[in-house]
PDB file of C-alpha atoms and ligand atoms in Angstrom:
ATOM      1  CA  LEU A  11     147.542 128.408 279.283  1.00  0.00           C
ATOM      2  CA  LEU A  12     143.735 127.276 279.151  1.00  0.00           C
ATOM      3  CA  ALA A  13     141.913 126.183 275.555  1.00  0.00           C
ATOM      4  CA  ALA A  14     138.107 126.593 275.322  1.00  0.00           C
ATOM      5  CA  GLU A  15     135.422 127.194 272.521  1.00  0.00           C
ATOM      6  CA  LEU A  16     131.786 128.566 273.862  1.00  0.00           C
ATOM      7  CA  SER A  17     130.953 130.306 270.628  1.00  0.00           C
ATOM      8  CA  MET A  18     128.629 133.129 271.545  1.00  0.00           C
ATOM      9  CA  PRO A  19     125.577 134.601 268.865  1.00  0.00           C
ATOM     10  CA  SER A  20     127.279 138.510 267.972  1.00  0.00           C
ATOM     11  CA  ALA A  21     125.361 140.773 267.448  1.00  0.00           C
ATOM     12  CA  ASP A  22     124.463 141.640 263.876  1.00  0.00           C
ATOM     13  CA  GLY A  23     125.329 137.891 263.075  1.00  0.00           C
ATOM     14  CA  GLY A  24     127.618 137.913 260.936  1.00  0.00           C
ATOM     15  CA  VAL A  25     130.860 138.206 263.272  1.00  0.00           C
ATOM     16  CA  LEU A  26     133.011 135.321 264.253  1.00  0.00           C
ATOM     17  CA  SER A  27     133.700 136.072 268.457  1.00  0.00           C
ATOM     18  CA  ALA A  28     133.893 133.293 271.423  1.00  0.00           C
ATOM     19  CA  PHE A  29     134.217 133.139 275.383  1.00  0.00           C
ATOM     20  CA  VAL A  30     138.321 132.574 275.707  1.00  0.00           C
ATOM     21  CA  GLY A  31     138.845 132.618 278.829  1.00  0.00           C
ATOM     22  CA  LYS A  32     138.296 135.090 282.487  1.00  0.00           C
ATOM     23  CA  LYS A  33     140.012 137.882 282.220  1.00  0.00           C
ATOM     24  CA  GLU A  34     141.730 137.497 285.809  1.00  0.00           C
ATOM     25  CA  ASP A  35     143.254 134.253 284.741  1.00  0.00           C
ATOM     26  CA  VAL A  36     144.602 135.488 281.664  1.00  0.00           C
ATOM     27  CA  VAL A  37     146.817 138.366 283.612  1.00  0.00           C
ATOM     28  CA  ARG A  38     147.328 136.144 285.891  1.00  0.00           C
ATOM     29  CA  SER A  39     149.329 133.911 282.640  1.00  0.00           C
ATOM     30  CA  GLY A  40     150.237 136.727 280.588  1.00  0.00           C
ATOM     31  CA  ARG A  41     148.745 133.953 277.442  1.00  0.00           C
ATOM     32  CA  ALA A  42     145.800 131.836 277.046  1.00  0.00           C
ATOM     33  CA  LEU A  43     145.602 129.593 273.766  1.00  0.00           C
ATOM     34  CA  ALA A  44     142.139 129.185 272.467  1.00  0.00           C
ATOM     35  CA  VAL A  45     140.142 128.081 269.171  1.00  0.00           C
ATOM     36  CA  VAL A  46     137.405 130.746 268.620  1.00  0.00           C
ATOM     37  CA  HIS A  47     135.342 129.360 265.710  1.00  0.00           C
ATOM     38  CA  GLY A  48     138.195 126.843 264.450  1.00  0.00           C
ATOM     39  CA  ARG A  49     140.691 128.708 264.373  1.00  0.00           C
ATOM     40  CA  GLU A  50     143.299 128.828 266.892  1.00  0.00           C
ATOM     41  CA  VAL A  51     144.703 131.569 268.754  1.00  0.00           C
ATOM     42  CA  VAL A  52     147.088 133.343 271.105  1.00  0.00           C
ATOM     43  CA  VAL A  53     144.985 135.942 274.060  1.00  0.00           C
ATOM     44  CA  ILE A  54     148.824 137.795 275.140  1.00  0.00           C
ATOM     45  CA  HIS A  55     148.161 140.678 278.362  1.00  0.00           C
ATOM     46  CA  HIS A  56     150.999 142.973 278.080  1.00  0.00           C
ATOM     47  CA  ALA A  57     151.285 146.160 279.945  1.00  0.00           C
ATOM     48  CA  GLY A  58     147.636 145.850 280.773  1.00  0.00           C
ATOM     49  CA  ALA A  59     146.387 145.337 277.322  1.00  0.00           C
ATOM     50  CA  PHE A  60     144.841 142.247 275.656  1.00  0.00           C
ATOM     51  CA  TYR A  61     146.086 141.252 272.119  1.00  0.00           C
ATOM     52  CA  ALA A  62     144.777 138.564 270.321  1.00  0.00           C
ATOM     53  CA  MET A  63     146.186 136.656 267.047  1.00  0.00           C
ATOM     54  CA  ASP A  64     147.007 134.032 265.608  1.00  0.00           C
ATOM     55  CA  ARG A  65     148.791 131.243 267.231  1.00  0.00           C
ATOM     56  CA  LEU A  66     151.259 129.836 264.520  1.00  0.00           C
ATOM     57  CA  CYS A  67     154.126 131.779 263.152  1.00  0.00           C
ATOM     58  CA  TYR A  68     153.451 133.746 259.474  1.00  0.00           C
ATOM     59  CA  HIS A  69     156.888 133.188 258.095  1.00  0.00           C
ATOM     60  CA  ALA A  70     156.883 129.170 258.728  1.00  0.00           C
ATOM     61  CA  GLY A  71     154.903 128.251 261.376  1.00  0.00           C
ATOM     62  CA  GLY A  72     156.798 128.568 264.521  1.00  0.00           C
ATOM     63  CA  PRO A  73     155.512 128.546 268.096  1.00  0.00           C
ATOM     64  CA  LEU A  74     154.749 132.042 267.431  1.00  0.00           C
ATOM     65  CA  TYR A  75     152.305 131.912 270.939  1.00  0.00           C
ATOM     66  CA  LEU A  76     155.678 131.134 272.995  1.00  0.00           C
ATOM     67  CA  GLY A  77     157.716 133.924 272.023  1.00  0.00           C
ATOM     68  CA  ASP A  78     159.284 136.612 274.227  1.00  0.00           C
ATOM     69  CA  ILE A  79     157.331 140.313 273.902  1.00  0.00           C
ATOM     70  CA  GLU A  80     160.233 142.711 273.077  1.00  0.00           C
ATOM     71  CA  ASP A  81     159.794 146.872 272.634  1.00  0.00           C
ATOM     72  CA  VAL A  82     161.078 147.827 269.102  1.00  0.00           C
ATOM     73  CA  GLU A  83     160.894 151.641 268.785  1.00  0.00           C
ATOM     74  CA  GLY A  84     158.531 152.099 271.136  1.00  0.00           C
ATOM     75  CA  ARG A  85     156.327 148.927 269.480  1.00  0.00           C
ATOM     76  CA  GLN A  86     155.437 146.188 271.358  1.00  0.00           C
ATOM     77  CA  CYS A  87     156.336 143.221 269.951  1.00  0.00           C
ATOM     78  CA  ILE A  88     155.760 139.120 269.992  1.00  0.00           C
ATOM     79  CA  VAL A  89     159.215 137.631 269.107  1.00  0.00           C
ATOM     80  CA  CYS A  90     159.297 133.689 267.258  1.00  0.00           C
ATOM     81  CA  PRO A  91     160.837 131.086 268.724  1.00  0.00           C
ATOM     82  CA  TRP A  92     162.501 129.526 265.706  1.00  0.00           C
ATOM     83  CA  HIS A  93     163.726 132.785 263.698  1.00  0.00           C
ATOM     84  CA  LYS A  94     163.215 135.796 265.823  1.00  0.00           C
ATOM     85  CA  TYR A  95     161.008 137.483 263.559  1.00  0.00           C
ATOM     86  CA  ARG A  96     159.434 141.020 265.107  1.00  0.00           C
ATOM     87  CA  ILE A  97     156.105 140.570 264.874  1.00  0.00           C
ATOM     88  CA  THR A  98     153.600 143.487 265.902  1.00  0.00           C
ATOM     89  CA  LEU A  99     151.250 142.484 268.898  1.00  0.00           C
ATOM     90  CA  ALA A 100     148.269 145.367 268.096  1.00  0.00           C
ATOM     91  CA  GLU A 101     148.841 144.942 263.928  1.00  0.00           C
ATOM     92  CA  GLY A 102     150.054 141.663 262.853  1.00  0.00           C
ATOM     93  CA  GLU A 103     152.676 143.743 261.392  1.00  0.00           C
ATOM     94  CA  GLY A 104     156.376 142.275 260.507  1.00  0.00           C
ATOM     95  CA  LEU A 105     159.511 144.322 261.530  1.00  0.00           C
ATOM     96  CA  TYR A 106     162.938 144.352 259.545  1.00  0.00           C
ATOM     97  CA  GLN A 107     165.621 145.477 260.166  1.00  0.00           C
ATOM     98  CA  ALA A 108     167.236 147.192 257.235  1.00  0.00           C
ATOM     99  CA  VAL A 109     171.243 147.586 256.804  1.00  0.00           C
ATOM    100  CA  ASP A 110     172.342 149.544 253.930  1.00  0.00           C
ATOM    101  CA  PRO A 111     175.181 148.282 252.451  1.00  0.00           C
ATOM    102  CA  ARG A 112     177.183 151.282 251.268  1.00  0.00           C
ATOM    103  CA  ASP A 113     177.683 151.591 255.255  1.00  0.00           C
ATOM    104  CA  PRO A 114     176.763 148.678 257.130  1.00  0.00           C
ATOM    105  CA  GLN A 115     178.488 150.455 260.453  1.00  0.00           C
ATOM    106  CA  ARG A 116     174.957 152.759 260.632  1.00  0.00           C
ATOM    107  CA  ARG A 117     172.661 152.175 263.430  1.00  0.00           C
ATOM    108  CA  ALA A 118     169.662 149.392 261.181  1.00  0.00           C
ATOM    109  CA  SER A 119     166.972 151.005 261.174  1.00  0.00           C
ATOM    110  CA  TRP A 120     163.362 149.464 261.493  1.00  0.00           C
ATOM    111  CA  GLY A 121     161.306 149.155 259.028  1.00  0.00           C
ATOM    112  CA  SER A 122     157.707 147.473 258.290  1.00  0.00           C
ATOM    113  CA  LYS A 123     156.493 144.137 255.935  1.00  0.00           C
ATOM    114  CA  GLY A 124     153.269 145.648 257.223  1.00  0.00           C
ATOM    115  CA  PRO A 125     150.337 142.864 258.610  1.00  0.00           C
ATOM    116  CA  LYS A 126     150.948 139.409 258.444  1.00  0.00           C
ATOM    117  CA  GLN A 127     149.949 137.684 260.927  1.00  0.00           C
ATOM    118  CA  ARG A 128     146.255 138.236 261.481  1.00  0.00           C
ATOM    119  CA  THR A 129     145.788 139.529 264.522  1.00  0.00           C
ATOM    120  CA  HIS A 130     142.449 139.639 266.468  1.00  0.00           C
ATOM    121  CA  ALA A 131     139.751 141.953 268.983  1.00  0.00           C
ATOM    122  CA  VAL A 132     139.217 141.749 272.318  1.00  0.00           C
ATOM    123  CA  HIS A 133     137.106 142.655 274.585  1.00  0.00           C
ATOM    124  CA  GLU A 134     135.949 142.313 278.230  1.00  0.00           C
ATOM    125  CA  GLU A 135     132.173 141.936 279.578  1.00  0.00           C
ATOM    126  CA  SER A 136     132.132 141.748 283.805  1.00  0.00           C
ATOM    127  CA  GLY A 137     134.765 139.574 283.975  1.00  0.00           C
ATOM    128  CA  ASP A 138     135.052 137.611 280.695  1.00  0.00           C
ATOM    129  CA  LEU A 139     137.185 137.719 277.772  1.00  0.00           C
ATOM    130  CA  PHE A 140     135.900 137.455 274.034  1.00  0.00           C
ATOM    131  CA  VAL A 141     137.926 137.178 270.999  1.00  0.00           C
ATOM    132  CA  THR A 142     136.246 138.510 267.603  1.00  0.00           C
ATOM    133  CA  LEU A 143     138.190 136.938 264.745  1.00  0.00           C
ATOM    134  CA  SER A 144     138.696 139.908 262.614  1.00  0.00           C
ATOM    135  CA  ASP A 145     137.970 140.051 258.838  1.00  0.00           C
ATOM    136  CA  LEU A 146     138.938 136.419 257.377  1.00  0.00           C
ATOM    137  CA  SER A 147     137.786 138.053 253.651  1.00  0.00           C
ATOM    138  CA  LEU A 148     141.607 139.957 253.623  1.00  0.00           C
ATOM    139  CA  ARG A 149     144.053 137.831 253.295  1.00  0.00           C
ATOM    140  CA  ARG A 150     146.701 137.794 256.322  1.00  0.00           C
ATOM    141  CA  GLU A 151     150.185 135.325 255.331  1.00  0.00           C
ATOM    142  CA  SER A 152     149.292 133.268 258.670  1.00  0.00           C
ATOM    143  CA  ASP A 153     145.951 132.000 257.564  1.00  0.00           C
ATOM    144  CA  TYR A 154     148.525 129.691 255.455  1.00  0.00           C
ATOM    145  CA  TYR A 155     148.877 127.190 259.189  1.00  0.00           C
ATOM    146  CA  GLN A 156     145.152 127.398 259.990  1.00  0.00           C
ATOM    147  CA  SER A 157     143.542 125.821 256.426  1.00  0.00           C
ATOM    148  CA  GLU A 158     142.913 122.318 255.727  1.00  0.00           C
ATOM    149  CA  GLU A 159     145.509 122.632 253.681  1.00  0.00           C
ATOM    150  CA  TYR A 160     148.399 123.238 255.814  1.00  0.00           C
ATOM    151  CA  GLN A 161     146.121 120.291 258.595  1.00  0.00           C
ATOM    152  CA  GLN A 162     146.687 118.056 255.443  1.00  0.00           C
ATOM    153  CA  VAL A 163     150.462 118.727 255.519  1.00  0.00           C
ATOM    154  CA  MET A 164     150.349 117.704 259.149  1.00  0.00           C
ATOM    155  CA  ARG A 165     148.856 114.413 258.840  1.00  0.00           C
ATOM    156  CA  ASN A 166     151.020 113.576 255.935  1.00  0.00           C
ATOM    157  CA  ALA A 167     154.273 114.402 257.601  1.00  0.00           C
TER     158      ALA A 167
HETATM  159 FE1  LIG X   4     158.476 132.376 263.159  1.00  0.00          FE
HETATM  160 FE2  LIG X   4     160.053 131.997 260.669  1.00  0.00          FE
HETATM  161  S1  LIG X   4     158.791 130.690 262.115  1.00  0.00           S
HETATM  162  S2  LIG X   4     159.996 133.619 262.404  1.00  0.00           S
END
């Protein structure tokens, strides 16, 4: 894991991007932690693709960045170590397994709770990786664990 904060001015002036590490290092380690304009993110390399999302889990602030990767019906998910929530790498969707109480023997199907974990864009330039934060005006539940309010709670804990 590595941490970096090295701002890169964006082309349109409004997008928040930052250098997060060398591609070869992230491929080798599979993960990198970075701070992008004050936001803690994890960059993940999995099956040839790069993903970025908020570092802490939307459910209760668990260490999502340490989670295993699992295939859930063809969707690549990170599994939070605390309560085993499955979150899609690409969209940050929270998945759940629905059981029909009238037929509990039937194999439970997977459903989506919608986007819960904030994901971010990753792009490469000449072997360097950059993360661009997603639109912060659209609220995601993982935002709380990046907030000053949460930092205050942790300081007082
Ligand atoms: Fe991640 Fe509960 S904190 S599943």
